[in-house]
mmCIF file of C-alpha atoms in Angstrom:
data_model
loop_
_atom_site.group_PDB
_atom_site.id
_atom_site.type_symbol
_atom_site.label_atom_id
_atom_site.label_comp_id
_atom_site.label_asym_id
_atom_site.label_seq_id
_atom_site.Cartn_x
_atom_site.Cartn_y
_atom_site.Cartn_z
ATOM 1 C CA MET A 1 168.390 110.069 188.074
ATOM 2 C CA ALA A 2 168.392 110.017 191.891
ATOM 3 C CA ASN A 3 172.029 111.116 191.911
ATOM 4 C CA LEU A 4 171.272 113.925 189.460
ATOM 5 C CA ASP A 5 168.273 115.053 191.501
ATOM 6 C CA ALA A 6 170.411 115.218 194.635
ATOM 7 C CA HIS A 7 172.803 117.616 192.900
ATOM 8 C CA LEU A 8 169.926 119.665 191.517
ATOM 9 C CA GLN A 9 168.183 119.909 194.880
ATOM 10 C CA ALA A 10 171.430 121.107 196.466
ATOM 11 C CA ALA A 11 171.812 123.746 193.773
ATOM 12 C CA LEU A 12 168.191 124.827 194.194
ATOM 13 C CA ALA A 13 168.695 125.074 197.963
ATOM 14 C CA LYS A 14 171.519 127.550 197.406
ATOM 15 C CA ILE A 15 169.393 129.905 195.345
ATOM 16 C CA GLU A 16 166.532 129.414 197.800
ATOM 17 C CA GLN A 17 168.792 130.533 200.642
ATOM 18 C CA ALA A 18 169.805 133.576 198.620
ATOM 19 C CA GLY A 19 166.133 134.446 198.128
ATOM 20 C CA ARG A 20 166.416 134.118 194.343
ATOM 21 C CA ARG A 21 164.496 130.953 193.546
ATOM 22 C CA ARG A 22 161.907 131.539 190.879
ATOM 23 C CA VAL A 23 158.690 129.562 190.370
ATOM 24 C CA LEU A 24 156.149 129.260 187.573
ATOM 25 C CA ARG A 25 152.606 130.336 188.392
ATOM 26 C CA PRO A 26 149.372 129.758 186.437
ATOM 27 C CA ALA A 27 148.323 132.877 184.525
ATOM 28 C CA ALA A 28 146.243 133.956 181.536
ATOM 29 C CA ILE A 29 146.372 137.217 179.612
ATOM 30 C CA ALA A 30 143.152 139.231 179.570
ATOM 31 C CA THR A 31 141.880 142.407 177.898
ATOM 32 C CA GLN A 32 141.970 145.984 179.215
ATOM 33 C CA GLY A 33 145.511 145.629 180.520
ATOM 34 C CA ARG A 34 144.539 142.849 182.924
ATOM 35 C CA LEU A 35 145.889 139.390 183.678
ATOM 36 C CA VAL A 36 144.440 136.496 185.652
ATOM 37 C CA ARG A 37 146.965 134.779 187.924
ATOM 38 C CA ASP A 38 146.153 132.114 190.493
ATOM 39 C CA THR A 39 142.461 132.935 189.805
ATOM 40 C CA ALA A 40 142.952 136.615 190.791
ATOM 41 C CA SER A 41 142.364 139.401 188.259
ATOM 42 C CA LEU A 42 145.276 141.846 188.347
ATOM 43 C CA ILE A 43 146.033 145.115 186.610
ATOM 44 C CA ASP A 44 149.041 143.935 184.623
ATOM 45 C CA PHE A 45 152.098 146.182 184.789
ATOM 46 C CA SER A 46 154.573 143.438 183.875
ATOM 47 C CA SER A 47 153.682 142.153 180.393
ATOM 48 C CA ASN A 48 155.345 143.530 177.265
ATOM 49 C CA ASP A 49 152.125 143.569 175.219
ATOM 50 C CA TYR A 50 152.544 147.323 174.926
ATOM 51 C CA LEU A 51 149.847 147.975 172.301
ATOM 52 C CA GLY A 52 147.403 145.310 173.454
ATOM 53 C CA LEU A 53 147.654 143.439 170.154
ATOM 54 C CA ALA A 54 147.974 139.995 171.759
ATOM 55 C CA THR A 55 144.184 139.942 172.190
ATOM 56 C CA HIS A 56 143.268 141.981 169.103
ATOM 57 C CA PRO A 57 140.573 140.240 167.009
ATOM 58 C CA LEU A 58 142.356 140.900 163.709
ATOM 59 C CA LEU A 59 145.457 139.042 164.890
ATOM 60 C CA THR A 60 143.326 136.171 166.171
ATOM 61 C CA GLU A 61 141.452 135.920 162.880
ATOM 62 C CA ARG A 62 144.591 136.117 160.712
ATOM 63 C CA ALA A 63 146.307 133.472 162.858
ATOM 64 C CA ARG A 64 143.258 131.231 162.346
ATOM 65 C CA GLU A 65 143.266 131.834 158.580
ATOM 66 C CA TRP A 66 146.956 131.001 158.198
ATOM 67 C CA THR A 67 146.564 127.911 160.384
ATOM 68 C CA GLN A 68 143.599 126.637 158.365
ATOM 69 C CA ARG A 69 145.490 127.231 155.131
ATOM 70 C CA HIS A 70 148.908 125.869 156.131
ATOM 71 C CA GLY A 71 148.448 123.711 159.251
ATOM 72 C CA THR A 72 149.695 124.001 162.810
ATOM 73 C CA GLY A 73 153.408 123.449 162.219
ATOM 74 C CA SER A 74 156.007 124.325 159.606
ATOM 75 C CA GLY A 75 157.546 120.859 159.576
ATOM 76 C CA ALA A 76 161.238 121.648 159.179
ATOM 77 C CA SER A 77 163.958 124.203 158.750
ATOM 78 C CA ARG A 78 163.227 126.516 155.840
ATOM 79 C CA LEU A 79 166.485 125.470 154.171
ATOM 80 C CA VAL A 80 165.296 121.867 154.136
ATOM 81 C CA THR A 81 161.768 122.168 152.789
ATOM 82 C CA GLY A 82 161.558 125.705 151.451
ATOM 83 C CA THR A 83 159.428 128.713 152.373
ATOM 84 C CA SER A 84 155.839 129.553 151.590
ATOM 85 C CA ALA A 85 155.044 132.546 149.408
ATOM 86 C CA GLU A 86 153.267 134.143 152.383
ATOM 87 C CA VAL A 87 156.383 134.037 154.570
ATOM 88 C CA ILE A 88 158.544 135.491 151.811
ATOM 89 C CA ALA A 89 155.977 138.271 151.380
ATOM 90 C CA LEU A 90 155.959 138.822 155.157
ATOM 91 C CA GLU A 91 159.738 139.269 155.188
ATOM 92 C CA HIS A 92 159.380 141.820 152.390
ATOM 93 C CA ARG A 93 156.824 143.652 154.548
ATOM 94 C CA ILE A 94 159.175 143.631 157.538
ATOM 95 C CA ALA A 95 162.018 145.024 155.429
ATOM 96 C CA ALA A 96 159.760 147.790 154.116
ATOM 97 C CA PHE A 97 158.589 148.518 157.676
ATOM 98 C CA LYS A 98 162.229 148.876 158.809
ATOM 99 C CA GLY A 99 163.397 150.688 155.671
ATOM 100 C CA THR A 100 165.953 148.014 154.745
ATOM 101 C CA GLU A 101 166.642 145.896 151.676
ATOM 102 C CA ALA A 102 165.763 142.588 153.309
ATOM 103 C CA ALA A 103 164.714 140.816 156.495
ATOM 104 C CA LEU A 104 164.862 137.304 157.936
ATOM 105 C CA ILE A 105 162.506 135.761 160.508
ATOM 106 C CA PHE A 106 163.894 133.931 163.559
ATOM 107 C CA GLY A 107 162.253 131.844 166.280
ATOM 108 C CA SER A 108 162.812 134.347 169.119
ATOM 109 C CA GLY A 109 164.762 137.448 170.036
ATOM 110 C CA TRP A 110 167.195 135.409 172.118
ATOM 111 C CA GLN A 111 167.774 133.028 169.225
ATOM 112 C CA ALA A 112 168.259 135.891 166.779
ATOM 113 C CA ASN A 113 170.939 137.648 168.833
ATOM 114 C CA ALA A 114 172.678 134.462 169.939
ATOM 115 C CA ALA A 115 172.846 133.215 166.336
ATOM 116 C CA ALA A 116 173.366 136.427 164.364
ATOM 117 C CA ILE A 117 176.232 137.890 166.388
ATOM 118 C CA PRO A 118 178.627 134.936 165.975
ATOM 119 C CA ALA A 119 177.598 134.657 162.315
ATOM 120 C CA LEU A 120 178.356 138.339 161.783
ATOM 121 C CA LEU A 121 181.729 138.089 163.501
ATOM 122 C CA ALA A 122 182.629 134.970 161.513
ATOM 123 C CA ALA A 123 182.572 137.217 158.433
ATOM 124 C CA LEU A 124 184.768 139.808 160.195
ATOM 125 C CA PRO A 125 187.818 137.934 161.538
ATOM 126 C CA GLY A 126 189.808 140.036 163.963
ATOM 127 C CA ALA A 127 187.020 142.576 164.469
ATOM 128 C CA ALA A 128 187.069 144.737 167.605
ATOM 129 C CA VAL A 129 183.683 144.611 169.361
ATOM 130 C CA PHE A 130 182.305 147.450 171.496
ATOM 131 C CA THR A 131 179.270 146.832 173.697
ATOM 132 C CA ASP A 132 177.095 148.943 175.943
ATOM 133 C CA ARG A 133 177.428 147.571 179.480
ATOM 134 C CA LEU A 134 173.693 146.923 179.696
ATOM 135 C CA ILE A 135 173.092 144.949 176.502
ATOM 136 C CA HIS A 136 170.776 141.961 176.770
ATOM 137 C CA ALA A 137 171.990 138.565 177.951
ATOM 138 C CA SER A 138 171.273 137.093 174.515
ATOM 139 C CA MET A 139 173.840 139.443 172.978
ATOM 140 C CA HIS A 140 176.408 138.384 175.565
ATOM 141 C CA ALA A 141 175.552 134.777 174.698
ATOM 142 C CA GLY A 142 176.228 135.442 171.025
ATOM 143 C CA LEU A 143 179.576 136.994 171.864
ATOM 144 C CA ALA A 144 180.465 134.051 174.088
ATOM 145 C CA ILE A 145 179.659 131.628 171.263
ATOM 146 C CA SER A 146 181.898 133.622 168.935
ATOM 147 C CA GLY A 147 184.745 133.667 171.455
ATOM 148 C CA THR A 148 185.180 137.381 170.855
ATOM 149 C CA ARG A 149 186.444 139.739 173.542
ATOM 150 C CA GLN A 150 184.236 142.721 174.324
ATOM 151 C CA HIS A 151 185.314 146.299 174.922
ATOM 152 C CA ARG A 152 182.477 147.538 177.136
ATOM 153 C CA PHE A 153 181.592 151.214 177.223
ATOM 154 C CA ARG A 154 179.731 152.897 180.050
ATOM 155 C CA HIS A 155 175.985 152.775 179.569
ATOM 156 C CA ASN A 156 174.880 155.221 176.854
ATOM 157 C CA ASP A 157 178.221 157.066 177.233
ATOM 158 C CA LEU A 158 179.209 157.913 173.685
ATOM 159 C CA GLU A 159 182.308 159.838 174.759
ATOM 160 C CA HIS A 160 183.601 156.676 176.389
ATOM 161 C CA LEU A 161 182.702 154.697 173.264
ATOM 162 C CA ALA A 162 184.552 157.201 171.058
ATOM 163 C CA HIS A 163 187.627 156.877 173.275
ATOM 164 C CA LEU A 164 187.513 153.083 173.064
ATOM 165 C CA LEU A 165 187.017 153.138 169.297
ATOM 166 C CA ALA A 166 190.099 155.336 168.928
ATOM 167 C CA SER A 167 192.275 153.481 171.436
ATOM 168 C CA LYS A 168 191.186 149.857 170.972
ATOM 169 C CA GLY A 169 189.829 149.689 167.449
ATOM 170 C CA ARG A 170 192.155 151.779 165.335
ATOM 171 C CA GLU A 171 194.245 148.853 164.058
ATOM 172 C CA ALA A 172 191.412 146.299 163.874
ATOM 173 C CA PRO A 173 190.264 145.204 160.401
ATOM 174 C CA ALA A 174 186.674 145.994 161.444
ATOM 175 C CA ARG A 175 184.842 147.586 164.356
ATOM 176 C CA VAL A 176 181.390 146.457 165.551
ATOM 177 C CA ILE A 177 179.171 148.357 168.013
ATOM 178 C CA LEU A 178 176.380 146.497 169.836
ATOM 179 C CA THR A 179 173.602 148.295 171.690
ATOM 180 C CA GLU A 180 169.858 148.415 172.273
ATOM 181 C CA SER A 181 167.512 151.226 171.316
ATOM 182 C CA VAL A 182 165.355 150.796 174.456
ATOM 183 C CA PHE A 183 166.909 149.061 177.454
ATOM 184 C CA SER A 184 164.494 146.568 178.934
ATOM 185 C CA MET A 185 165.213 147.005 182.655
ATOM 186 C CA ASP A 186 165.726 150.782 182.743
ATOM 187 C CA GLY A 187 163.437 152.027 179.979
ATOM 188 C CA ASP A 188 166.012 154.532 178.812
ATOM 189 C CA VAL A 189 166.913 154.979 175.151
ATOM 190 C CA ALA A 190 170.119 155.125 173.165
ATOM 191 C CA ASP A 191 170.916 158.184 171.059
ATOM 192 C CA ILE A 192 170.692 156.340 167.749
ATOM 193 C CA PRO A 193 171.436 159.378 165.507
ATOM 194 C CA ALA A 194 174.594 160.145 167.503
ATOM 195 C CA LEU A 195 175.580 156.476 167.462
ATOM 196 C CA ALA A 196 175.081 156.331 163.700
ATOM 197 C CA ALA A 197 177.264 159.414 163.244
ATOM 198 C CA LEU A 198 179.979 157.954 165.489
ATOM 199 C CA THR A 199 179.768 154.702 163.555
ATOM 200 C CA ARG A 200 180.404 156.504 160.278
ATOM 201 C CA GLU A 201 183.242 158.531 161.796
ATOM 202 C CA HIS A 202 185.085 155.365 162.820
ATOM 203 C CA ASP A 203 184.110 153.281 159.779
ATOM 204 C CA ALA A 204 182.346 150.859 162.108
ATOM 205 C CA ILE A 205 179.309 148.559 161.936
ATOM 206 C CA LEU A 206 176.281 149.283 164.125
ATOM 207 C CA TYR A 207 174.070 146.479 165.460
ATOM 208 C CA VAL A 208 170.925 147.613 167.332
ATOM 209 C CA ASP A 209 168.474 145.468 169.292
ATOM 210 C CA GLU A 210 165.024 147.066 168.834
ATOM 211 C CA ALA A 211 163.018 144.505 170.824
ATOM 212 C CA HIS A 212 161.325 147.073 173.074
ATOM 213 C CA ALA A 213 161.099 149.851 170.478
ATOM 214 C CA THR A 214 159.498 147.907 167.627
ATOM 215 C CA GLY A 215 155.882 148.986 167.292
ATOM 216 C CA VAL A 216 156.124 151.676 169.964
ATOM 217 C CA LEU A 217 158.752 154.260 169.027
ATOM 218 C CA GLY A 218 159.874 155.899 165.802
ATOM 219 C CA PRO A 219 157.784 156.828 162.739
ATOM 220 C CA ARG A 220 154.759 154.484 162.452
ATOM 221 C CA GLY A 221 156.249 152.467 165.302
ATOM 222 C CA ALA A 222 159.140 151.346 163.118
ATOM 223 C CA GLY A 223 161.673 151.740 165.936
ATOM 224 C CA LEU A 224 164.400 154.278 166.603
ATOM 225 C CA SER A 225 166.535 152.913 163.776
ATOM 226 C CA ALA A 226 163.911 154.363 161.434
ATOM 227 C CA THR A 227 164.952 157.863 162.563
ATOM 228 C CA VAL A 228 168.294 157.381 160.783
ATOM 229 C CA PRO A 229 167.494 155.660 157.463
ATOM 230 C CA GLY A 230 170.491 153.596 156.414
ATOM 231 C CA GLY A 231 172.353 154.494 159.606
ATOM 232 C CA VAL A 232 172.047 151.103 161.334
ATOM 233 C CA ASP A 233 173.711 148.126 159.658
ATOM 234 C CA VAL A 234 172.044 145.285 161.581
ATOM 235 C CA ILE A 235 168.607 145.640 163.183
ATOM 236 C CA MET A 236 167.069 143.003 165.432
ATOM 237 C CA GLY A 237 163.520 143.206 166.680
ATOM 238 C CA THR A 238 160.840 140.956 168.120
ATOM 239 C CA PHE A 239 157.225 140.076 167.426
ATOM 240 C CA SER A 240 156.603 138.985 171.020
ATOM 241 C CA LYS A 241 156.145 142.406 172.608
ATOM 242 C CA ALA A 242 154.278 145.299 170.976
ATOM 243 C CA ILE A 243 153.565 143.160 167.885
ATOM 244 C CA GLY A 244 151.475 140.789 170.017
ATOM 245 C CA SER A 245 152.705 137.479 168.594
ATOM 246 C CA PHE A 246 156.003 135.562 168.800
ATOM 247 C CA GLY A 247 159.343 135.374 167.022
ATOM 248 C CA ALA A 248 161.904 137.900 165.838
ATOM 249 C CA TYR A 249 163.498 139.408 162.764
ATOM 250 C CA LEU A 250 166.841 140.652 161.544
ATOM 251 C CA ALA A 251 166.831 143.414 158.962
ATOM 252 C CA GLY A 252 169.577 144.977 156.859
ATOM 253 C CA SER A 253 171.159 144.753 153.439
ATOM 254 C CA ARG A 254 170.434 141.929 151.007
ATOM 255 C CA ALA A 255 173.983 140.639 151.438
ATOM 256 C CA LEU A 256 173.637 140.642 155.245
ATOM 257 C CA ILE A 257 170.415 138.617 155.164
ATOM 258 C CA ASP A 258 171.853 136.177 152.619
ATOM 259 C CA TRP A 259 174.839 135.675 154.940
ATOM 260 C CA PHE A 260 172.625 135.061 157.976
ATOM 261 C CA SER A 261 170.517 132.531 156.070
ATOM 262 C CA ASN A 262 173.742 130.613 155.412
ATOM 263 C CA ALA A 263 175.743 131.176 158.601
ATOM 264 C CA ALA A 264 173.370 131.889 161.529
ATOM 265 C CA SER A 265 173.057 128.479 163.180
ATOM 266 C CA GLY A 266 169.852 129.369 165.003
ATOM 267 C CA PHE A 267 168.206 129.894 161.620
ATOM 268 C CA VAL A 268 169.883 127.095 159.685
ATOM 269 C CA PHE A 269 169.200 124.350 162.245
ATOM 270 C CA SER A 270 165.820 125.424 163.653
ATOM 271 C CA THR A 271 162.333 124.478 162.554
ATOM 272 C CA ALA A 272 160.530 127.504 161.156
ATOM 273 C CA LEU A 273 157.818 129.264 163.138
ATOM 274 C CA PRO A 274 154.265 127.890 162.738
ATOM 275 C CA PRO A 275 151.951 129.591 160.250
ATOM 276 C CA GLY A 276 149.474 130.859 162.850
ATOM 277 C CA VAL A 277 152.169 132.834 164.664
ATOM 278 C CA LEU A 278 153.251 134.502 161.423
ATOM 279 C CA GLY A 279 149.677 135.217 160.399
ATOM 280 C CA ALA A 280 149.283 137.250 163.590
ATOM 281 C CA VAL A 281 152.464 139.177 162.726
ATOM 282 C CA ASP A 282 151.087 139.909 159.266
ATOM 283 C CA ALA A 283 147.911 141.323 160.821
ATOM 284 C CA ALA A 284 149.869 143.445 163.295
ATOM 285 C CA LEU A 285 151.778 145.066 160.434
ATOM 286 C CA ASP A 286 148.417 146.097 158.959
ATOM 287 C CA LEU A 287 147.534 147.867 162.208
ATOM 288 C CA LEU A 288 150.795 149.544 163.262
ATOM 289 C CA PRO A 289 150.747 152.585 160.942
ATOM 290 C CA ASP A 290 147.399 153.710 162.395
ATOM 291 C CA LEU A 291 148.256 153.353 166.090
ATOM 292 C CA ASP A 292 149.761 156.801 166.665
ATOM 293 C CA SER A 293 147.065 157.653 169.229
ATOM 294 C CA GLU A 294 147.893 154.496 171.219
ATOM 295 C CA ARG A 295 151.602 155.372 171.100
ATOM 296 C CA ALA A 296 150.861 158.920 172.271
ATOM 297 C CA HIS A 297 148.714 157.516 175.082
ATOM 298 C CA LEU A 298 151.599 155.305 176.203
ATOM 299 C CA THR A 299 153.882 158.331 176.304
ATOM 300 C CA SER A 300 151.343 160.243 178.392
ATOM 301 C CA LEU A 301 150.950 157.351 180.840
ATOM 302 C CA ALA A 302 154.717 157.002 181.223
ATOM 303 C CA ASP A 303 155.109 160.725 181.916
ATOM 304 C CA ARG A 304 152.340 160.534 184.513
ATOM 305 C CA LEU A 305 153.937 157.525 186.214
ATOM 306 C CA ARG A 306 157.420 159.045 186.300
ATOM 307 C CA ARG A 307 156.016 162.247 187.763
ATOM 308 C CA GLY A 308 154.131 160.315 190.441
ATOM 309 C CA LEU A 309 157.121 158.156 191.369
ATOM 310 C CA GLY A 310 159.202 161.297 191.736
ATOM 311 C CA GLU A 311 156.621 162.759 194.105
ATOM 312 C CA LEU A 312 156.899 159.570 196.173
ATOM 313 C CA GLY A 313 160.664 159.965 196.300
ATOM 314 C CA LEU A 314 161.313 156.886 194.168
ATOM 315 C CA ASP A 315 164.096 156.851 191.580
ATOM 316 C CA HIS A 316 162.939 155.962 188.063
ATOM 317 C CA GLY A 317 166.374 156.360 186.504
ATOM 318 C CA ALA A 318 166.606 157.777 182.999
ATOM 319 C CA SER A 319 163.428 156.099 181.759
ATOM 320 C CA ALA A 320 162.138 157.714 178.568
ATOM 321 C CA SER A 321 159.831 154.993 177.253
ATOM 322 C CA GLN A 322 156.877 152.812 178.209
ATOM 323 C CA ILE A 323 159.162 150.919 180.618
ATOM 324 C CA VAL A 324 159.481 152.693 183.969
ATOM 325 C CA PRO A 325 161.528 151.235 186.840
ATOM 326 C CA ALA A 326 160.738 152.045 190.452
ATOM 327 C CA ILE A 327 164.171 151.424 191.945
ATOM 328 C CA ILE A 328 163.875 150.124 195.506
ATOM 329 C CA GLY A 329 167.419 148.893 196.221
ATOM 330 C CA PRO A 330 167.516 145.826 198.505
ATOM 331 C CA GLU A 331 166.134 142.615 197.016
ATOM 332 C CA ASP A 332 163.954 141.749 199.995
ATOM 333 C CA GLN A 333 162.292 145.163 199.992
ATOM 334 C CA ALA A 334 161.541 144.998 196.265
ATOM 335 C CA MET A 335 160.093 141.494 196.617
ATOM 336 C CA ALA A 336 157.995 142.501 199.617
ATOM 337 C CA LEU A 337 156.594 145.542 197.828
ATOM 338 C CA ALA A 338 155.686 143.488 194.746
ATOM 339 C CA SER A 339 153.924 140.939 196.973
ATOM 340 C CA LYS A 340 151.937 143.622 198.801
ATOM 341 C CA LEU A 341 150.904 145.217 195.509
ATOM 342 C CA GLU A 342 149.748 141.865 194.154
ATOM 343 C CA ALA A 343 147.525 141.477 197.208
ATOM 344 C CA ARG A 344 145.991 144.835 196.248
ATOM 345 C CA GLY A 345 145.385 143.745 192.645
ATOM 346 C CA PHE A 346 148.505 144.946 190.816
ATOM 347 C CA LEU A 347 151.101 142.839 189.017
ATOM 348 C CA ALA A 348 154.354 144.805 189.085
ATOM 349 C CA ALA A 349 157.138 142.235 189.057
ATOM 350 C CA ALA A 350 160.223 142.695 191.209
ATOM 351 C CA ILE A 351 163.455 142.411 189.233
ATOM 352 C CA ARG A 352 166.598 141.528 191.164
ATOM 353 C CA PRO A 353 170.162 140.358 190.590
ATOM 354 C CA PRO A 354 171.552 138.893 188.439
ATOM 355 C CA THR A 355 169.131 140.534 185.988
ATOM 356 C CA VAL A 356 169.987 143.972 187.420
ATOM 357 C CA PRO A 357 173.101 145.071 189.370
ATOM 358 C CA PRO A 358 173.226 144.425 193.124
ATOM 359 C CA GLY A 359 171.579 147.181 195.132
ATOM 360 C CA THR A 360 169.235 148.193 192.280
ATOM 361 C CA SER A 361 166.364 145.730 192.692
ATOM 362 C CA ARG A 362 163.216 147.316 191.360
ATOM 363 C CA LEU A 363 159.680 147.097 190.210
ATOM 364 C CA ARG A 364 159.837 146.982 186.421
ATOM 365 C CA ILE A 365 156.612 148.694 185.399
ATOM 366 C CA ALA A 366 155.632 148.035 181.785
ATOM 367 C CA LEU A 367 152.788 150.177 180.499
ATOM 368 C CA ARG A 368 150.192 149.156 177.947
ATOM 369 C CA ALA A 369 147.919 151.190 175.710
ATOM 370 C CA ALA A 370 144.925 149.574 177.427
ATOM 371 C CA HIS A 371 145.882 151.141 180.761
ATOM 372 C CA SER A 372 144.138 154.320 181.836
ATOM 373 C CA ALA A 373 145.312 157.325 183.793
ATOM 374 C CA ALA A 374 143.139 155.997 186.643
ATOM 375 C CA ASP A 375 145.144 152.734 186.545
ATOM 376 C CA ILE A 376 148.376 154.706 186.950
ATOM 377 C CA ASP A 377 146.983 156.729 189.837
ATOM 378 C CA ALA A 378 145.738 153.571 191.551
ATOM 379 C CA LEU A 379 149.171 151.958 191.219
ATOM 380 C CA LEU A 380 150.853 155.030 192.686
ATOM 381 C CA GLU A 381 148.406 155.043 195.589
ATOM 382 C CA GLY A 382 149.120 151.365 196.151
ATOM 383 C CA ILE A 383 152.893 151.913 196.152
ATOM 384 C CA SER A 384 152.521 154.778 198.605
ATOM 385 C CA ALA A 385 150.357 152.685 200.946
ATOM 386 C CA CYS A 386 152.626 149.611 200.813
ATOM 387 C CA ARG A 387 156.025 151.216 201.376
#
């Protein structure tokens, strides 16, 4: 152990010297878009609880009901012991919410992507895979597990994708496109209708990660895939952000979900989520159709923030969602600004390489329906005073 620790301490020293060592800090989520960290109450601009459902009483009550009825743990993989009628019904609800034939629940978004992508490609030997350059690390992990080479297209550049499909995928037995609907570090969105049309044109398969769109964008919060019914072949989304709970889902055809339940290792070999977590998801699905005013409020807040950042001369990229980056550039400047803002009562986490490209360190500002216009103005005033 001492020998191992010596190696680990040396490795930690290297990231410390680079200014990239991360530490865990005590924190607790609160209501009204707040968070308590190290005993200080902060206006929270870093959590992904976009609709404030993580503290909603209906989710709390439903989680309690499911826990009292079924216990605190699921006990095993669903393929070993079976699945409760409530979970099967919940998957039917998710499929209806996404407008697909079927859905399958996974332990997390990372697990879903890392397990589903190699399973999908195992059914498509020799497939050519085309990926947006900014897809999530979990999707890259799934591709690495599969051993499949990627053809990366410039971020949200469908002309470049079309060129690659024609030049690299013409002779392949199948073509698979991987993207996100909302990109988590930039807050910009993919043109899902255009992607669906391009997919059909090239007889390809479209896989879309809807983690940051689920609950927030699209009709009834069903995500951007819901704007093109039947146009997305594989849809992944999470329950850990706007849904206010934990876990993830994959949605698509009945055959696709049957294949994943047989071939996605993260599903086959993982213990199922506990009942209380899924009870909260069930409650959130009751609420989502009636949260249009909260979604409109989020849009208004994001517009206000982007306008204010522009007036301060700060680049917010192509953000078009509830995620708004304030791009600072150098890592040390982004970290210093985040620290100064925290001292003023704002949590706006600094994001730096390797999560974002070198030279683009930023404050990743995540808005929540519980925030007010006054909260946005106060944050902008704080940024102006701390720069």
